[in-house]
Short mmCIF file of C-alpha atoms in Angstrom, two decimals:
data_model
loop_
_atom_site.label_atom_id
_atom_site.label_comp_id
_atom_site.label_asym_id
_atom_site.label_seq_id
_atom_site.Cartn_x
_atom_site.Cartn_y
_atom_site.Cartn_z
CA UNK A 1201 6.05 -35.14 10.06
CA UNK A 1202 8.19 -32.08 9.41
CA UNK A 1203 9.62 -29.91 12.32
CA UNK A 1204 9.54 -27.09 10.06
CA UNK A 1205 7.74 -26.15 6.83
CA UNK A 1206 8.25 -22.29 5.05
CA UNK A 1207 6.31 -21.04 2.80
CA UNK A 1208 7.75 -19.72 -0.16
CA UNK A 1209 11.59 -19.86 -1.50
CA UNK A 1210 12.57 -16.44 -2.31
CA UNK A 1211 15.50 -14.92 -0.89
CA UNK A 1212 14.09 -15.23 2.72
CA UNK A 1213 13.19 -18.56 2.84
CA UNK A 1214 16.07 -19.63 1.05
CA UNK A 1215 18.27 -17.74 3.95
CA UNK A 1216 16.43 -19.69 6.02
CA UNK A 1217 15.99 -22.84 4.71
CA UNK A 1218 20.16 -22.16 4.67
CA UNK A 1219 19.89 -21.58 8.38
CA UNK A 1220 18.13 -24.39 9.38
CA UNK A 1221 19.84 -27.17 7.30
CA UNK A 1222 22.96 -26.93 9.92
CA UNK A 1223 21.27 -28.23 12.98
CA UNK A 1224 19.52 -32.39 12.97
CA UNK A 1225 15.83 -31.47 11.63
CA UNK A 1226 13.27 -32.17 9.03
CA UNK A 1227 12.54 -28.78 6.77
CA UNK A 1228 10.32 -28.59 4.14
CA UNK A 1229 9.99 -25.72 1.91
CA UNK A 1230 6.90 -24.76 -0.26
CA UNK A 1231 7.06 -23.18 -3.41
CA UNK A 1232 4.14 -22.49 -5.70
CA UNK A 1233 6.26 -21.48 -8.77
CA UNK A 1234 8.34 -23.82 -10.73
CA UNK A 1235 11.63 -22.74 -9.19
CA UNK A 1236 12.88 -20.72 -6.41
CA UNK A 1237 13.88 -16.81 -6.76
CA UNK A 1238 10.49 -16.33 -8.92
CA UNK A 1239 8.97 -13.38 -7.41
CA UNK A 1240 11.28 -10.20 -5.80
CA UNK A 1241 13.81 -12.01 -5.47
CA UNK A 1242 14.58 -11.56 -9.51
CA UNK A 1243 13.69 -8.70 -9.58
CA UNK A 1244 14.49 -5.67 -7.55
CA UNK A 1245 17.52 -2.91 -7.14
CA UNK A 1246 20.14 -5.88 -6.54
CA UNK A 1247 21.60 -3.29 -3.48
CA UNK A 1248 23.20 -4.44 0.10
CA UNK A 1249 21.89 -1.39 1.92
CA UNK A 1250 24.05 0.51 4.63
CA UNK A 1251 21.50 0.99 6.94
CA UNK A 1252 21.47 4.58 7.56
CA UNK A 1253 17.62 4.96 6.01
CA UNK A 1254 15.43 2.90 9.23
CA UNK A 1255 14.14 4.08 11.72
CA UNK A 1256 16.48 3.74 14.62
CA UNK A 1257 15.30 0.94 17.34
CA UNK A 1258 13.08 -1.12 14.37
CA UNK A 1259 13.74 -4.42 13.28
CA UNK A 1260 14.40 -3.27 10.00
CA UNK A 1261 17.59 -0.89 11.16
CA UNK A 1262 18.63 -3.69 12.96
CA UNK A 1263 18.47 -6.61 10.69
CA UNK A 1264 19.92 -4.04 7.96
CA UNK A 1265 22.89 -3.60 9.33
CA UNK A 1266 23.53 -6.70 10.96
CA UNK A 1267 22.75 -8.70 7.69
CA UNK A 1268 25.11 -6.20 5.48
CA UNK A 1269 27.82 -6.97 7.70
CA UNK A 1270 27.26 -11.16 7.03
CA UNK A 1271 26.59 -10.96 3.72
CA UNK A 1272 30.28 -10.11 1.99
CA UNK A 1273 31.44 -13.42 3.89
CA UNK A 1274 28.28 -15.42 2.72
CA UNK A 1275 28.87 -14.91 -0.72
CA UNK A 1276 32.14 -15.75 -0.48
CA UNK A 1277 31.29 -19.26 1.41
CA UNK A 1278 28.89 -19.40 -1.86
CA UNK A 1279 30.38 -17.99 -4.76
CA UNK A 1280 27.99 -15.46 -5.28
CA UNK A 1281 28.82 -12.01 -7.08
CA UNK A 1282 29.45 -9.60 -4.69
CA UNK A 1283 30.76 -5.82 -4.65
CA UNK A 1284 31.49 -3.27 -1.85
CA UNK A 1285 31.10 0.05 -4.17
CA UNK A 1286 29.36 1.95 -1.57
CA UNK A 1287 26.29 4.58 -2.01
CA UNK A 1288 25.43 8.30 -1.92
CA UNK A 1289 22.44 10.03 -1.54
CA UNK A 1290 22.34 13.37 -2.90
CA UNK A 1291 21.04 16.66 -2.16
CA UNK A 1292 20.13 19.10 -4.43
CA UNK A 1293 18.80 21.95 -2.09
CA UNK A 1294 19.59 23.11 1.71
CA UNK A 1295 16.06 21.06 2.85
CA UNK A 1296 17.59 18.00 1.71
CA UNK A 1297 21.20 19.06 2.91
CA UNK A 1298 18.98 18.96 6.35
CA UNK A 1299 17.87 15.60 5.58
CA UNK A 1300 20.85 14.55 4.94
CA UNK A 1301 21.90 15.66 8.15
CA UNK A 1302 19.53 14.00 9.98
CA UNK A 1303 20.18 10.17 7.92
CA UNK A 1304 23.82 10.78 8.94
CA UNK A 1305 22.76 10.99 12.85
CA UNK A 1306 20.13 8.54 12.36
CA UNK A 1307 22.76 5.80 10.80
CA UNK A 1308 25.21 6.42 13.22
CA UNK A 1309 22.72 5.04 16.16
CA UNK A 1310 22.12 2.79 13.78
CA UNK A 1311 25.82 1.60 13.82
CA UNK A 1312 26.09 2.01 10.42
CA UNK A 1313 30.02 2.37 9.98
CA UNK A 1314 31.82 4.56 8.20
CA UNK A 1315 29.34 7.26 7.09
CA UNK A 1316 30.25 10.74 5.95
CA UNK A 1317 28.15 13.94 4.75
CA UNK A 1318 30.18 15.35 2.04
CA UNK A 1319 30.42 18.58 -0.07
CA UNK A 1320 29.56 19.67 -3.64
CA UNK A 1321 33.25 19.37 -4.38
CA UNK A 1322 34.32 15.92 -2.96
CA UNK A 1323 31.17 14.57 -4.52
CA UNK A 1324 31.79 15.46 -7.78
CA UNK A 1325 35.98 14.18 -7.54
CA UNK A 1326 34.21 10.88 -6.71
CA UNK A 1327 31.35 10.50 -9.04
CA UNK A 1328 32.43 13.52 -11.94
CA UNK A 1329 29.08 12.49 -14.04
CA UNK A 1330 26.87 13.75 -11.03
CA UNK A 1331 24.74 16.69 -12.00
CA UNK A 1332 26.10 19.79 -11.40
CA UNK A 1333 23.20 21.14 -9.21
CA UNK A 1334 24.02 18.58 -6.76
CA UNK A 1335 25.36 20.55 -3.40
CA UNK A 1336 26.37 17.51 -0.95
CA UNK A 1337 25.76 13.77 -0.39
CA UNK A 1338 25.39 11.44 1.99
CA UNK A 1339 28.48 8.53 1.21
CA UNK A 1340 27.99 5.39 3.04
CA UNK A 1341 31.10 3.01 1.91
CA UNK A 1342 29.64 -0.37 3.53
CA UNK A 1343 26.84 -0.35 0.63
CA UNK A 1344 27.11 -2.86 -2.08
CA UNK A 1345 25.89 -4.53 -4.78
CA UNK A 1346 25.26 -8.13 -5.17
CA UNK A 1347 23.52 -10.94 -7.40
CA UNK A 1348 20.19 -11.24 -5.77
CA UNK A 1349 18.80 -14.55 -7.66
CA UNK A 1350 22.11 -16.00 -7.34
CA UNK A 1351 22.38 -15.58 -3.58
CA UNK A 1352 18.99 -17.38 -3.17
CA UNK A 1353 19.57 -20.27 -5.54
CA UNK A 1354 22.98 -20.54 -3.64
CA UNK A 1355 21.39 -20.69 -0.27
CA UNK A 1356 18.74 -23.26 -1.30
CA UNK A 1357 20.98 -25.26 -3.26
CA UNK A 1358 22.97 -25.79 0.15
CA UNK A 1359 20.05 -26.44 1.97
CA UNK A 1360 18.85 -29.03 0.16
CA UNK A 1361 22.21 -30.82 -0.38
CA UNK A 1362 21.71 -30.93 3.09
CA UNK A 1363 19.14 -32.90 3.42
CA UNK A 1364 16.12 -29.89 2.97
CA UNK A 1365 13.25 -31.42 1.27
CA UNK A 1366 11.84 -28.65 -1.37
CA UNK A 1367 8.64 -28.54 -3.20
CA UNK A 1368 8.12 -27.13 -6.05
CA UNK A 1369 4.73 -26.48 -7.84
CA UNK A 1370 3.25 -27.26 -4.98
CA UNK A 1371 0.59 -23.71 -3.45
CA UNK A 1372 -0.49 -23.20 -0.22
CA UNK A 1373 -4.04 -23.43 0.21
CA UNK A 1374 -4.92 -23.86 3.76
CA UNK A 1375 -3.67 -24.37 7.54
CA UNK A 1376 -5.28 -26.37 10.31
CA UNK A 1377 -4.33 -25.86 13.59
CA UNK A 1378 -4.23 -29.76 14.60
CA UNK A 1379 -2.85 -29.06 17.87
CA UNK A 1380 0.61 -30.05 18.37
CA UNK A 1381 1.03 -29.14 14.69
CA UNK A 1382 0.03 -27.86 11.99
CA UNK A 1383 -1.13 -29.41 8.54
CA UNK A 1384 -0.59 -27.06 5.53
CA UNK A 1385 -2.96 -28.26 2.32
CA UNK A 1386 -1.53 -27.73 -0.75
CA UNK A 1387 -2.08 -27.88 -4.30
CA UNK A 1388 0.14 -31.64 -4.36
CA UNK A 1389 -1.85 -33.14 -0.93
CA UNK A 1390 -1.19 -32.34 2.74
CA UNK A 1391 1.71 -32.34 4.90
CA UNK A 1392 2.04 -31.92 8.47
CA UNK A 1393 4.62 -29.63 10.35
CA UNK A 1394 5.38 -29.21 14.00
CA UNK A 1395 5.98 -25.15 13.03
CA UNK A 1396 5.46 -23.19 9.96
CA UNK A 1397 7.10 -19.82 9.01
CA UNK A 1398 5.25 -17.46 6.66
CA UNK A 1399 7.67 -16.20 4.14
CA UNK A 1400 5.17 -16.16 1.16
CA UNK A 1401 6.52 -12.86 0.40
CA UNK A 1402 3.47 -10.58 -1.54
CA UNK A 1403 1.55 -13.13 -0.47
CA UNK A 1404 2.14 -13.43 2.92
CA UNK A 1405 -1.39 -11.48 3.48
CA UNK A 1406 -2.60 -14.48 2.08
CA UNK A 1407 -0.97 -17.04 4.22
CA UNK A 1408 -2.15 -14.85 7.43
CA UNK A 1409 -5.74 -14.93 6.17
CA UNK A 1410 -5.35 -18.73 6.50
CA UNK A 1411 -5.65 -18.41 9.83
CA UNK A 1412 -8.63 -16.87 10.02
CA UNK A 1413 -7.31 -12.94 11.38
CA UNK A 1414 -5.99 -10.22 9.00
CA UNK A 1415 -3.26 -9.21 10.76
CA UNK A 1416 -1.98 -6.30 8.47
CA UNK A 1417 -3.25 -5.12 5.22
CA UNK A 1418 -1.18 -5.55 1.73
CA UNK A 1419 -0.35 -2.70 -0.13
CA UNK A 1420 1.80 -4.09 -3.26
CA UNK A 1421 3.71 -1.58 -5.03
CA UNK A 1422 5.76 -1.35 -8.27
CA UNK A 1423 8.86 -0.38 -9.01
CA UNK A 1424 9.99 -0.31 -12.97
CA UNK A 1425 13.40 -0.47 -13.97
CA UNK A 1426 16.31 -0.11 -17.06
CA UNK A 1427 19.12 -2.34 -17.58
CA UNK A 1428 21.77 -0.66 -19.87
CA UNK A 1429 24.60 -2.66 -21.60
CA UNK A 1430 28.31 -2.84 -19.94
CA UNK A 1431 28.87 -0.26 -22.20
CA UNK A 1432 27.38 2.13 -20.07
CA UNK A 1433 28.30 0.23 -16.71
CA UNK A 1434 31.26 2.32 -15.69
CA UNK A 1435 29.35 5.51 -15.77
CA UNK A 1436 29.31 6.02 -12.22
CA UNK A 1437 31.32 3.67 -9.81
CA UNK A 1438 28.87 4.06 -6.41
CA UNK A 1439 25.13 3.46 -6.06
CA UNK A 1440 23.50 6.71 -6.55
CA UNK A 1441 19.92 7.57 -4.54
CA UNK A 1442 18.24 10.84 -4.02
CA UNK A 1443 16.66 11.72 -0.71
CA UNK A 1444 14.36 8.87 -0.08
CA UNK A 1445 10.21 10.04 0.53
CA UNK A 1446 7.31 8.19 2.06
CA UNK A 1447 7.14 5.83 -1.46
CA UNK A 1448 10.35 4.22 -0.94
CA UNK A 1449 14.39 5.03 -1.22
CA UNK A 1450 13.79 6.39 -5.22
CA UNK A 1451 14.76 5.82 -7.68
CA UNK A 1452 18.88 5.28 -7.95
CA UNK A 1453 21.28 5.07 -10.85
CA UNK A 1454 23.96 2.12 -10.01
CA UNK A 1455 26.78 -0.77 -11.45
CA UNK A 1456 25.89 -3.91 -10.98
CA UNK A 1457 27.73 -7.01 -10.13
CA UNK A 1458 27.32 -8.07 -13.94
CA UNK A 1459 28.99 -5.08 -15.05
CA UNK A 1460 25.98 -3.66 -16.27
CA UNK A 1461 24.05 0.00 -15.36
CA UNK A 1462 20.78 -0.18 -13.58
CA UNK A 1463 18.41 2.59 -13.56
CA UNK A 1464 14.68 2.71 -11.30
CA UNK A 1465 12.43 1.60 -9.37
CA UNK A 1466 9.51 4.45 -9.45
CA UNK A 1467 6.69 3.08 -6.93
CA UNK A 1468 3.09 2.49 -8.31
CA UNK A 1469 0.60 1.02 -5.88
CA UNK A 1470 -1.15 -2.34 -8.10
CA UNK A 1471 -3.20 -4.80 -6.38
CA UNK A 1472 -1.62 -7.77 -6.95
CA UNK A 1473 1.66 -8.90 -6.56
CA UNK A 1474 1.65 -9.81 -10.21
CA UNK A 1475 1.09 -6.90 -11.40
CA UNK A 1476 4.87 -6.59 -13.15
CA UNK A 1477 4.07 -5.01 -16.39
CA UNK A 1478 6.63 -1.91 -17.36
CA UNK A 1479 4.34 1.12 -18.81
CA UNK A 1480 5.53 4.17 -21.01
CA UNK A 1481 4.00 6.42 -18.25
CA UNK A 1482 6.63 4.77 -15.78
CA UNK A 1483 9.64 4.18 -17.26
CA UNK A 1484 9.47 8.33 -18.76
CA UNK A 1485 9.17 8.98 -14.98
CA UNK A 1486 12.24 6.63 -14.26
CA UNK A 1487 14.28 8.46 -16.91
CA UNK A 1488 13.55 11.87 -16.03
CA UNK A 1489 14.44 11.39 -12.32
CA UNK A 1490 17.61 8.99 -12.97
CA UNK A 1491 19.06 11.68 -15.59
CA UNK A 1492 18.30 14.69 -12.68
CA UNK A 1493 20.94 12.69 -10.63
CA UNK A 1494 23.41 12.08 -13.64
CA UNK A 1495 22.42 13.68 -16.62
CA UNK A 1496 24.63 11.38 -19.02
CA UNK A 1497 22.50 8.56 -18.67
CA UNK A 1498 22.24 6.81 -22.38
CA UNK A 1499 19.19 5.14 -22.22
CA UNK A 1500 19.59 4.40 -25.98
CA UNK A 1501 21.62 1.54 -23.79
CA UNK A 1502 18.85 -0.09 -22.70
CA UNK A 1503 18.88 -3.78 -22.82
CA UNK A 1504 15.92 -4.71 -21.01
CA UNK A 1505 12.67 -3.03 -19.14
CA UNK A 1506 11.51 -5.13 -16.09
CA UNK A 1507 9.25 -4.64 -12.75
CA UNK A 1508 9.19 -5.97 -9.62
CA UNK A 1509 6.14 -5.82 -6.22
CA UNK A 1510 7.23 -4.71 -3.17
CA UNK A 1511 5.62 -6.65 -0.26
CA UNK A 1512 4.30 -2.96 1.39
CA UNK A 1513 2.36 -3.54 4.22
CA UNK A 1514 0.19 -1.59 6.89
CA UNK A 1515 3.12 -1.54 9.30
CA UNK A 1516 6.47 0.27 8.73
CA UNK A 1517 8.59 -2.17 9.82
CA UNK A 1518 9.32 -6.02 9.08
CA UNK A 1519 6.56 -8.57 10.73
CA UNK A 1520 8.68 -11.01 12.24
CA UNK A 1521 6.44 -12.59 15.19
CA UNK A 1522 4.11 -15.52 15.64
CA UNK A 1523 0.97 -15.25 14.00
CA UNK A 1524 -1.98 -14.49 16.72
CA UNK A 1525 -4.53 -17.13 15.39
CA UNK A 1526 -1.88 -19.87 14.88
CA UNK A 1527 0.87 -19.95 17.61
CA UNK A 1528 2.73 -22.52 15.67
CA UNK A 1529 2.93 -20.02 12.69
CA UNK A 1530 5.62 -17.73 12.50
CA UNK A 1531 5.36 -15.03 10.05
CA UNK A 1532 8.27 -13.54 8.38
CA UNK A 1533 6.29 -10.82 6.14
CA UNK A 1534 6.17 -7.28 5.14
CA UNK A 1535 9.82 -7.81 3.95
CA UNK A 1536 10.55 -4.54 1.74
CA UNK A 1537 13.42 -3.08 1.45
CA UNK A 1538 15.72 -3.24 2.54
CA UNK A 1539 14.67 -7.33 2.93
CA UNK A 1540 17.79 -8.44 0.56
CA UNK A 1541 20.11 -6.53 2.72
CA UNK A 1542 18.51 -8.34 5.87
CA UNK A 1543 18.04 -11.38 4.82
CA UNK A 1544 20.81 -13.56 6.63
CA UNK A 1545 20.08 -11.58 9.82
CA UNK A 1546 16.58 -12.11 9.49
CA UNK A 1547 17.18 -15.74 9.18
CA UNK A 1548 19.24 -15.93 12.31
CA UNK A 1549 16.70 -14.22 13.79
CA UNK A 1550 13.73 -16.31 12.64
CA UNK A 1551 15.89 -19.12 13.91
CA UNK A 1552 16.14 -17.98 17.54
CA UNK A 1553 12.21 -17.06 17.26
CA UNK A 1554 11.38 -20.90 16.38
CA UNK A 1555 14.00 -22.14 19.14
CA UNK A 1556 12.05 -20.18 21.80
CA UNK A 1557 8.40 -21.60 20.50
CA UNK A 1558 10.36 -25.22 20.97
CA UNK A 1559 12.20 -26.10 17.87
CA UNK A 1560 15.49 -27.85 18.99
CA UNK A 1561 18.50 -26.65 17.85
CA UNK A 1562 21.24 -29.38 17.52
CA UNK A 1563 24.26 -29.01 14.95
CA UNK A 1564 25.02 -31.16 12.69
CA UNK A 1565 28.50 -32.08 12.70
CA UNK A 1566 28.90 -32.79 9.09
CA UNK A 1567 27.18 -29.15 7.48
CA UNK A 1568 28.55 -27.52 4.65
CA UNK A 1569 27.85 -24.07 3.90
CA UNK A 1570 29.53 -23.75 0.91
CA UNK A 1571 29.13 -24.17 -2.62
CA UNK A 1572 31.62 -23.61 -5.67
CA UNK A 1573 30.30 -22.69 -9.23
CA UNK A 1574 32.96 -22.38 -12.00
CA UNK A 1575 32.86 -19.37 -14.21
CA UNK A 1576 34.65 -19.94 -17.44
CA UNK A 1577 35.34 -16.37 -18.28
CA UNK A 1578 36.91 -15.38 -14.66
CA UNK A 1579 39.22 -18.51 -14.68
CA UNK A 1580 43.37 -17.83 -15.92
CA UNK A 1581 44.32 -19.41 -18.80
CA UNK A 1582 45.99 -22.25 -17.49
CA UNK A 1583 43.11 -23.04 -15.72
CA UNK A 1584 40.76 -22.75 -18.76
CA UNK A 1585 43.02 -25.11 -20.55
CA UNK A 1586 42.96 -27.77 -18.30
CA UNK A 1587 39.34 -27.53 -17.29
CA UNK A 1588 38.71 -27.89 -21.05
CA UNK A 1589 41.05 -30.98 -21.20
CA UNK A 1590 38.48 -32.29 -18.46
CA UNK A 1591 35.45 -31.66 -20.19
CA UNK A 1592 35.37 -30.63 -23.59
CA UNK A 1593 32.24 -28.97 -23.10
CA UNK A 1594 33.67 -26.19 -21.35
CA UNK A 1595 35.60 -24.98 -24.57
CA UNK A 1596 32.10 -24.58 -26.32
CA UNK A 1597 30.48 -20.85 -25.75
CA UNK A 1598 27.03 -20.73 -25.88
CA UNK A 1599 26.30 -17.18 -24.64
CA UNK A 1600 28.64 -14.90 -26.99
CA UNK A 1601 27.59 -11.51 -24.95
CA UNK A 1602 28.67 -13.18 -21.51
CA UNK A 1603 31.04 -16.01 -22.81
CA UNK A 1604 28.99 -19.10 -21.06
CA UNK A 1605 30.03 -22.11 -22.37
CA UNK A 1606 28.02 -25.42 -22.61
CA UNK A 1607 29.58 -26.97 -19.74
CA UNK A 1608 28.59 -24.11 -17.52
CA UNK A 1609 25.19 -24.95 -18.72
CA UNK A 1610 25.21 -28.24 -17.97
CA UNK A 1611 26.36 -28.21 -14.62
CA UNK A 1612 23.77 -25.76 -13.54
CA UNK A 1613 21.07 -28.51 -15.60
CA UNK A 1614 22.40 -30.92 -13.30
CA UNK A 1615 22.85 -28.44 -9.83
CA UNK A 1616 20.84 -30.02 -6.59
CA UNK A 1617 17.77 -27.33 -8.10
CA UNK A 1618 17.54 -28.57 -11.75
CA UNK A 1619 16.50 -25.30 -13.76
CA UNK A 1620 13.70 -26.44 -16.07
CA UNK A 1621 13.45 -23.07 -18.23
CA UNK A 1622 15.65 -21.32 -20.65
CA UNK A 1623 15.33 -18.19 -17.71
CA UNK A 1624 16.45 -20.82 -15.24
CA UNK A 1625 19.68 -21.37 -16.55
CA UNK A 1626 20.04 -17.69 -16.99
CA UNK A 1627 19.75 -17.10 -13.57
CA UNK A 1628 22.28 -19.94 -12.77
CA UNK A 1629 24.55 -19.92 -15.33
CA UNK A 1630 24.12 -16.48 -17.11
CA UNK A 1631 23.30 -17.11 -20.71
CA UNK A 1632 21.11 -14.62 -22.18
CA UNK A 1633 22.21 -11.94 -19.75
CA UNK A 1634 24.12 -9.77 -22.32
CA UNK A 1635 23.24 -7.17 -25.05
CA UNK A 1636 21.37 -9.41 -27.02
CA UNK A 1637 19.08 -11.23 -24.00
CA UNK A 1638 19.42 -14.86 -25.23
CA UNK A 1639 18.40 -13.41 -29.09
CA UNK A 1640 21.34 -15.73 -30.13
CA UNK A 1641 21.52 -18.28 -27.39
CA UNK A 1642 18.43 -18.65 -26.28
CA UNK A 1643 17.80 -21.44 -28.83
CA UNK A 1644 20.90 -23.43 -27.72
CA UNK A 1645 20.07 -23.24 -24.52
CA UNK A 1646 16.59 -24.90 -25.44
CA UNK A 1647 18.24 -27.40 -26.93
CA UNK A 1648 20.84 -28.21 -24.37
CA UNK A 1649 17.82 -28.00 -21.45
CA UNK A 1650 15.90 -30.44 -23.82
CA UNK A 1651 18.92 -32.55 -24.54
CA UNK A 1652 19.81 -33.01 -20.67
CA UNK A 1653 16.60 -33.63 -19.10
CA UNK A 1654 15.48 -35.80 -21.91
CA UNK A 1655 12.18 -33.94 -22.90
CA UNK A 1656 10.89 -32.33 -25.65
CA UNK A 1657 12.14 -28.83 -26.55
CA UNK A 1658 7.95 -28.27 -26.52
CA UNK A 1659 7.91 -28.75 -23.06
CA UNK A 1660 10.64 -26.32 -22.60
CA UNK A 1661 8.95 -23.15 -21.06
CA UNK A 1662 10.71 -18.88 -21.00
CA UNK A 1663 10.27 -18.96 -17.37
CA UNK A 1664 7.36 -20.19 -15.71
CA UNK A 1665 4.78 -23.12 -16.29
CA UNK A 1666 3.08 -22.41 -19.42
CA UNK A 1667 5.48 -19.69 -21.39
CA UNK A 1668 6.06 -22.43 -24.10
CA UNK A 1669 8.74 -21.30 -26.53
CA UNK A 1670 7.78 -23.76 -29.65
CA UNK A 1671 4.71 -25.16 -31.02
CA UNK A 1672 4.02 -28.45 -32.62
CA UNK A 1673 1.58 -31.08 -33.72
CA UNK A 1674 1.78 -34.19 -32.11
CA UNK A 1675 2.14 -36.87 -34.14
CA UNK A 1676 -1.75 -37.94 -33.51
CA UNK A 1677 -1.94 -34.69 -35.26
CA UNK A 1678 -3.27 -32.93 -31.60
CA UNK A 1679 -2.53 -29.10 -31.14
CA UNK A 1680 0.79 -29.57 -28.87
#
């Protein structure tokens, strides 16, 4: 018997997973994919929000600001890449100046700190590449940018070093209400939980039908994206939005922790959260509108196309409340932006929610929140040396575009989470981030995943479960 089972380890239920592992109780966390991080999480705007943009009195202006102001220290207790570059939003008319005006006041009651409306003239000295037709901008300095994957695989890493049991592989596809707790059938057999928390993400819908009442309808959206080589990373030095509209904040032009230029998302309403295809239609729309914010956008750049869902829902703000058909359930769902930004507040928050349907909270007196990764290529030379004298395999660079070495690669192989893809270790490690996207490495990293876990490089998958690399014969002479 668990005291507490979530559903789904994305960013939010690796936050609070996180959460959780500090106090004397049994967690469980469900995952359907092969690893954590497999759905947003890996793929959205990457952006610590200031806060200004909600609604003032919501949940979502709330846990906004309250989670931007954790998450600087977080990544710090975690070694997670972190920048405070700050945003504008820009105006290119006098509406907009007016709506600028009115996210100013609105982040203020928000408590968002720091804010300030400037003119054509400052704007420019800050960003010079801005387009010329752009008359003022909102500048909110407590905006950053951060590594979103890495931040979850961080947090659940802890958790589970701390005694969090994780499943992997292992779908949702039922709840029973058995009284004093609930048992959650999955795709690997049944377990039993004294609460549940819903944080299944796009499919949180899904996990609410369980219970036998729709509670909010889904409407999944779709944001496409560029990722431009460093060479193009120091183009502009803040996050760059235009006025946000009833589709979402738009479509920005931004750094990223990885040194990188990020351009998108537009928003396309799908019907599935899977739908993450990139189409001509959408990325022309993504260029246009990035290059009307700062025209010298190379796109010839472009490293990589990718999409992520958003988890839109009927209701404007976050649904953080127990379910109505399930009181043991707690969902933690319509999580859209800004949901990164949020997520250690929404944690702490879930937390409290759970204590006051019964879950006691005792501390553990031995936690530790913190976790240390080594990154070769940030390390001085002295240290390099000797961490080489240690282990030889850190001397031997796999990734030429990022300069990962082999022991980087093995460590993350061998982290509390053991990556079981060639996009796994990319995630953990970084190989096949750079200009060429594993072209060159990608093969050595097969080898060294294949090596380590001592499997075949056939069973070796991309990413997820079935995106096989290589192809063989067995030696029965079977398709393999």
């Amino acid at each position: 018997m668990f005291d507490v089972a979530i559903i789904g380890c994305g960013v939010i239920g690796a936050s609070l997973a996180y959460t959780l592992s500090q106090y004397r109780l049994r967690v469980l966390v469900l995952e359907k994919e092969n690893d954590v991080a497999m759905g947003t999480t890996k793929a959205n705007s990457a952006i610590v929000h200031a806060g200004y943009d909600p609604a003032h009195g919501t949940l979502m202006a709330q846990l906004n600001v309250r989670g931007s102001e954790m998450m600087e220290a977080l990544c710090q207790r975690l070694s997670v890449k972190y920048a405070r570059i700050g945003s504008f939003v820009l105006a290119f008319d006098e509406a907009q100046r007016a709506q600028l005006e009115r996210m100013l006041e609105n982040g203020r009651r928000n408590g968002v700190p720091g804010l300030e409306l400037l003119d054509s003239e400052t704007a420019h000295r800050m960003e010079p590449d801005l387009a010329d037709e752009v008359c003022a901008a909102l500048y909110a300095p407590s905006a950053a940018v951060i590594d979103p994957w890495g931040l979850c695989i961080a947090e659940a890493e802890v958790a589970v070093r701390n005694g969090v049991t994780l499943a992997l592989r292992t779908a949702v596809t039922g709840l029973t209400d058995a009284g004093d707790h609930v048992r959650l059938h999955t795709t690997a057999g049944d377990y039993d939980s004294r609460l549940v928390v819903n944080c299944a993400g796009g499919w949180g819908h899904e996990i609410c039908a369980m219970t036998g009442q729709d509670e909010w309808q889904a409407y999944p959206s779709r944001g496409e994206y560029y990722l431009l080589d460093k060479s193009s990373g120091d183009l502009v030095s803040h996050v760059i939005f235009q006025c946000p509209t009833a589709a979402g904040k738009g479509i920005l032009v931004a750094p990223t922790v990885h040194g990188n230029l990020i351009v998108g998302p537009n928003a396309v309403d799908v019907d599935d959260p899977l739908c993450r295809e990139t189409t001509q239609a959408g990325l022309e729309q993504v260029a246009a509108i990035g290059r009307k914010s700062v025209p010298g956008i190379d796109l010839r750049q472009s490293i990589r196309n990718f999409a992520g869902v958003r988890a839109n829902t009927s209701e404007d703000d976050f649904i953080i409340r127990p379910a109505a058909a399930l009181p043991r359930l707690l969902h933690v769902a319509g999580i859209k932006s800004p949901g990164l930004s949020a997520a250690p507040a929404i944690a702490v928050y879930a937390t409290q929610l759970l204590a006051d349907m019964g879950l006691p909270l005792e501390k553990k007196p031995d936690w530790d929140g913190t976790r240390t990764q080594i990154c070769f290529k940030e390390l001085s030379e002295a240290e390099k040396t000797a961490l080489v004298a240690r282990d030889p395999r850190y001397g031997r660079v796999i990734c030429r575009c990022e300069t990962i070495t082999e022991g980087e690669i093995v460590a993350a192989i061998h982290s509390p989470i053991p990556p079981c893809s060639v996009d796994g270790i990319k995630r953990r490690a970084g190989a096949g981030m750079g200009r060429c996207q594993g072209g060159f490495c990608g093969p050595r990293v097969l080898d060294i995943l294949a090596r380590e876990r001592g499997v075949s490089p056939l069973t070796i998958g991309q990413d997820g479960d079935g995106t096989y690399i290589l192809a063989g014969r067995t030696k029965e002479g079977a398709q393999a």
